[in-house]
Coordinates of C-alpha atoms in Angstrom, one line a residue:
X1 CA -23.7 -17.4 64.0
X2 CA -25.3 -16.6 60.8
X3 CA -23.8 -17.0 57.6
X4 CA -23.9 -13.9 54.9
X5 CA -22.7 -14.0 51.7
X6 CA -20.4 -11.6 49.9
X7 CA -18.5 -10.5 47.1
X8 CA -15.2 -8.2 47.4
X9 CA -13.3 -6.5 45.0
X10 CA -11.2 -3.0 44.5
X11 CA -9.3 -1.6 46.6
X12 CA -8.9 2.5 47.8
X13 CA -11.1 4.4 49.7
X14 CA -14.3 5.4 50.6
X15 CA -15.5 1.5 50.7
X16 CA -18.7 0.9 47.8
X17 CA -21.1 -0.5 49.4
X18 CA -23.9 -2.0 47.3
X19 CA -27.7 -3.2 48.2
X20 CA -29.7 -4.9 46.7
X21 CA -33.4 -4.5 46.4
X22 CA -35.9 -7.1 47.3
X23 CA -35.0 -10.4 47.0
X24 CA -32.6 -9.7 44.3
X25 CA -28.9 -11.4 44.8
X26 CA -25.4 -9.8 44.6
X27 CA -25.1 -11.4 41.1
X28 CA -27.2 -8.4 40.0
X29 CA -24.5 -6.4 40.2
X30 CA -22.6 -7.8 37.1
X31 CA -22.8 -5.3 34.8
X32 CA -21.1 -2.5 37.0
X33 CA -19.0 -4.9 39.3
X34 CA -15.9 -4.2 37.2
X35 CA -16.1 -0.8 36.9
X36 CA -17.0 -0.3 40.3
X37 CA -13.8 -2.3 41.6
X38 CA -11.6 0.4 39.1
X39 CA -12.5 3.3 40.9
X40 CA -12.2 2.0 44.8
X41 CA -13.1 -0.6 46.7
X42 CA -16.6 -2.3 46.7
X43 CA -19.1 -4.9 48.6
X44 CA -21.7 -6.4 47.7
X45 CA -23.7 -8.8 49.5
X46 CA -26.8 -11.3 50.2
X47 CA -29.0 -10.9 52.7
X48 CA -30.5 -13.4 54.9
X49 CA -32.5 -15.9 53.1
X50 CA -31.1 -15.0 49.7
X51 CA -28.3 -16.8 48.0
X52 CA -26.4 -18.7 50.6
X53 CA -27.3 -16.3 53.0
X54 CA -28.3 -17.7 56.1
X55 CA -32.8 -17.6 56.4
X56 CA -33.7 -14.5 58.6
X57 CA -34.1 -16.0 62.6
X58 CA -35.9 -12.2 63.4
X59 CA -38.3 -10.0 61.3
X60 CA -35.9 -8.0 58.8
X61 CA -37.0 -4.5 59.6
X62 CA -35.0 -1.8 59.1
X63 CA -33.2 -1.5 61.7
X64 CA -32.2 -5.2 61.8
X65 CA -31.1 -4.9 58.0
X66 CA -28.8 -2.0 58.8
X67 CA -26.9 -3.3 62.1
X68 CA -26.5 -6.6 60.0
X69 CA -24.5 -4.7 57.4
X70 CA -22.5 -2.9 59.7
X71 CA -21.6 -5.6 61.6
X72 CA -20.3 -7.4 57.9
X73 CA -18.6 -4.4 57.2
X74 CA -16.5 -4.7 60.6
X75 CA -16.3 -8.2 59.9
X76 CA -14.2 -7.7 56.6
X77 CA -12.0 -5.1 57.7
X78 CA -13.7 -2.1 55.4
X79 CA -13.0 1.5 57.7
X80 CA -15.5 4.3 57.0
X81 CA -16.6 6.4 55.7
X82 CA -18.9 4.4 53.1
X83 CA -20.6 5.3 50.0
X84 CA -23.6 3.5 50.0
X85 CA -25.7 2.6 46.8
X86 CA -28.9 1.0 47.3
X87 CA -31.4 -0.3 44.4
X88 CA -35.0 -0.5 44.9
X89 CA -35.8 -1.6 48.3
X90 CA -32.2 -1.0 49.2
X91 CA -32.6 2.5 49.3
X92 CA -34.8 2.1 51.8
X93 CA -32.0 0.7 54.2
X94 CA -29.4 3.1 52.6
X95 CA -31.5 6.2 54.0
X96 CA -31.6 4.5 56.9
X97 CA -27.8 3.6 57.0
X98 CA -26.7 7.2 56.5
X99 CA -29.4 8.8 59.6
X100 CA -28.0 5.8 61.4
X101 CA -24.3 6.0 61.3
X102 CA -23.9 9.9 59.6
X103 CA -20.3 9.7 60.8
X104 CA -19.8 6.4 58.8
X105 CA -21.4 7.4 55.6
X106 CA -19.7 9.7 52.8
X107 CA -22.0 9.6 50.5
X108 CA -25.1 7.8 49.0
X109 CA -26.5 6.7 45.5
X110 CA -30.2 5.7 45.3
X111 CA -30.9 3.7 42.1
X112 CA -34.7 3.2 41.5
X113 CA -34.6 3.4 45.2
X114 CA -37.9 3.4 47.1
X115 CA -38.7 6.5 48.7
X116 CA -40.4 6.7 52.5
X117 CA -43.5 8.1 50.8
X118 CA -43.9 5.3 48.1
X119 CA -45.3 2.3 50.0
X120 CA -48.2 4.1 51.3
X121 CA -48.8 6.0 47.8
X122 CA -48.6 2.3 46.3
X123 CA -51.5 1.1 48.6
X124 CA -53.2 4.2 48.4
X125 CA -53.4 4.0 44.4
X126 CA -53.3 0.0 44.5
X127 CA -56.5 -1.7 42.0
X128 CA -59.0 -4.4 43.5
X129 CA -57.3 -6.7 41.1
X130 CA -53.9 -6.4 42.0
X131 CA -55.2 -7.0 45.8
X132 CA -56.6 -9.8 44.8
X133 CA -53.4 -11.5 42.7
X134 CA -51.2 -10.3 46.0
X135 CA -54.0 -13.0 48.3
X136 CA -53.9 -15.6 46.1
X137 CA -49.8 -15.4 45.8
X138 CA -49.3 -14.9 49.3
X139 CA -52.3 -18.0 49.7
X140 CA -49.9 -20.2 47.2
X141 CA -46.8 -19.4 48.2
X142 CA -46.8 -18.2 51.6
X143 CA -45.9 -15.1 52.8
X144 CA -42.8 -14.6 55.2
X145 CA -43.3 -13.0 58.6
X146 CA -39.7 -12.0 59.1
X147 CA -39.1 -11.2 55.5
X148 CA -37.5 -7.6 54.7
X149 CA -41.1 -6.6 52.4
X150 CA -43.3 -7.5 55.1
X151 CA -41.5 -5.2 57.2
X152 CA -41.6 -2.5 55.2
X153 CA -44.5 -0.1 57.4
X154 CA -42.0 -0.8 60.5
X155 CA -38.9 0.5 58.2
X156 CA -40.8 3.7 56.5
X157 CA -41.3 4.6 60.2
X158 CA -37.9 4.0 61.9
X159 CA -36.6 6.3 58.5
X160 CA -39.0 9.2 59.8
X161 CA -38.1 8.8 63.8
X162 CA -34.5 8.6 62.8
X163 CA -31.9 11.2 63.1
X164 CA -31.3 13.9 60.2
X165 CA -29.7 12.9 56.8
X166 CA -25.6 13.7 56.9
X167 CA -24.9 16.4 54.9
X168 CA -23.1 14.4 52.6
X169 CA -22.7 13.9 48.4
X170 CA -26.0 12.2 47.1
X171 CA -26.7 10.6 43.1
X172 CA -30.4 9.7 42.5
X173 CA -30.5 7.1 38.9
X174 CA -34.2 7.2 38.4
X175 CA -35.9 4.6 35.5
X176 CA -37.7 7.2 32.7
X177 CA -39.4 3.9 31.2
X178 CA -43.0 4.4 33.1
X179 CA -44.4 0.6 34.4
X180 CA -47.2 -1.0 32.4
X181 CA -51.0 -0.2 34.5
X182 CA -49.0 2.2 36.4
X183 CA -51.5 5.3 36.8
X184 CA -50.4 8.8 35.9
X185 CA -51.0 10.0 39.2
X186 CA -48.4 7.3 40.9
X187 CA -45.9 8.5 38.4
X188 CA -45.9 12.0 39.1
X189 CA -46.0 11.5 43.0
X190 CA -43.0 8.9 42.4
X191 CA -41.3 11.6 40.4
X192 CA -41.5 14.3 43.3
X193 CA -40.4 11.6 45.4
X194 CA -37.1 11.0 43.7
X195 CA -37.0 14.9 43.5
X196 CA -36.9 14.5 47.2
X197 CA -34.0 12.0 48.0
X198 CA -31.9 14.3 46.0
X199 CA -32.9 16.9 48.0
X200 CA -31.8 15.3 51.1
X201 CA -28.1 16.8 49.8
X202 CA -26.9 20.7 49.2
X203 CA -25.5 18.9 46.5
X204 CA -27.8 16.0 45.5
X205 CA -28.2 15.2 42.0
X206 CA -31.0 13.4 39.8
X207 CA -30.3 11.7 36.5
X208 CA -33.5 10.0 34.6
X209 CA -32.6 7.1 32.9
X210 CA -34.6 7.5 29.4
X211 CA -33.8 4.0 28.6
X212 CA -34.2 2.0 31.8
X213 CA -37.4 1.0 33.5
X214 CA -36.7 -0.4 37.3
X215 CA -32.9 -1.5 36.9
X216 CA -30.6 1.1 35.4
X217 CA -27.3 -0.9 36.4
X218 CA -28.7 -3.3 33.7
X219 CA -29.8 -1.6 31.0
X220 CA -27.6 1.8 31.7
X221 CA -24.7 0.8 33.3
X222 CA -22.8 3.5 32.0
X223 CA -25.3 5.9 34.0
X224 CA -24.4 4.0 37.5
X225 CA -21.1 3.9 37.1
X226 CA -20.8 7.6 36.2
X227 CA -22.9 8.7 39.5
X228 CA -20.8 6.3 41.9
X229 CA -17.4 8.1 40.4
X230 CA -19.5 11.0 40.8
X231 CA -19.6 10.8 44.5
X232 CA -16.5 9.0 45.1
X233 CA -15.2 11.5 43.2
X234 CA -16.6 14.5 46.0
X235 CA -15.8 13.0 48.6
X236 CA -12.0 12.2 47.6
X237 CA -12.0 15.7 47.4
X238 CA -13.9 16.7 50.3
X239 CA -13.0 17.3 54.2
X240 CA -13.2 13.5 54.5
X241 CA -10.3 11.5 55.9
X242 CA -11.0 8.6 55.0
X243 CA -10.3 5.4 57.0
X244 CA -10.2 7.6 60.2
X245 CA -13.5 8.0 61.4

């Protein structure tokens, strides 16, 4: 009974499927939406609690985030296999996607996508200060129980218990712009993580956007759009038949 937001646009096959990181609506999209709709067809959406997204009902671990897509994708008519791009957090639920339904996914682009290793390296390397701003925001504001960050620990776990990753095309767009306060040490450990998502592919590729800090599909568009027709691209010309899994 929910209600979910989308956008729709394109048509062809394999579907685009688009994710967006924490908090951040489809509207985020805008500067790849276009080209993204030339090459095939591609979803975007908002989920619960963002937009006009229904609030969550349950906590918004992984596992919750994942069946929710699936079941929009069924609801508009989109047949797999999917190439799913996730930004930020939504790699997170990409990785997930893919170990989840490896029949259903074709192939995945992570875009300043959060690794499984990175929360824990984040509170590892995390400063007294920074604890303290995160109390007195969450002692402000409020911080949601059911809400997708909160979840996180639960979602880095159901990634490692899950099946293996489909042996499938995978793009990783990684900001080169370092974050202000952001230790040395963080960045090289984030750097071997991105290393590692494209790893998770035989044919898994890693491009460092020079110019882009946290959102590439902003500031390098050009970048996201190439790596999606990247792996569109692969798969068109793979062992895929597409619409008939």
């Amino acid at each position: 009974g929910a209600t979910i937001e989308y956008a729709m646009a394109g048509s062809g096959a394999p579907p685009i499927v688009l994710i967006n990181g924490a908090g951040g609506p489809l509207e985020g999209w805008f500067r790849v939406w276009e080209s993204l709709a030339a090459i095939s067809s591609v979803v975007a959406y908002n989920r619960p609690g963002i937009g006009r997204s229904t609030g969550p009902s349950q906590p918004q671990t992984g596992d919750v985030v994942v069946l929710t897509l699936h079941s929009l994708l069924e609801e508009l008519g989109l047949r797999p296999p999917f190439v799913i791009v996730g930004h930020s957090l939504g790699g997170l639920f990409a990785n997930l996607f893919a170990r989840s339904y490896p029949s259903e996914t074709a192939g995945v682009v992570f875009i300043g996508s959060a690794a499984p290793e990175d929360p824990a390296l984040m509170d590892e390397h995390s400063t007294r200060f920074q604890r303290f701003v995160r109390r007195v925001v969450d002692a402000v504001f409020g911080r949601d129980p059911l809400g997708e960050a909160a979840c996180v620990p639960q979602t880095v776990e159901m990634i490692r218990r899950a099946g293996a990753f489909p042996p499938v095309p995978v793009a990783v767009i990684s900001g080169g712009k370092p974050a202000r306060g952001v230790p040395a040490a963080v960045r090289d450990a984030r750097a071997r993580h991105q290393a590692r998502l494209a790893a998770l592919s035989p044919s898994g590729t890693h491009v460092v956007a020079r110019k882009s800090g946290h959102f590439p599909q902003i500031s390098e568009p050009h970048l996201v759009v190439e790596a999606v027709r990247s792996v569109v691209a692969a798969v068109r010309a793979g062992d895929y038949r597409l619409g008939e899994h």
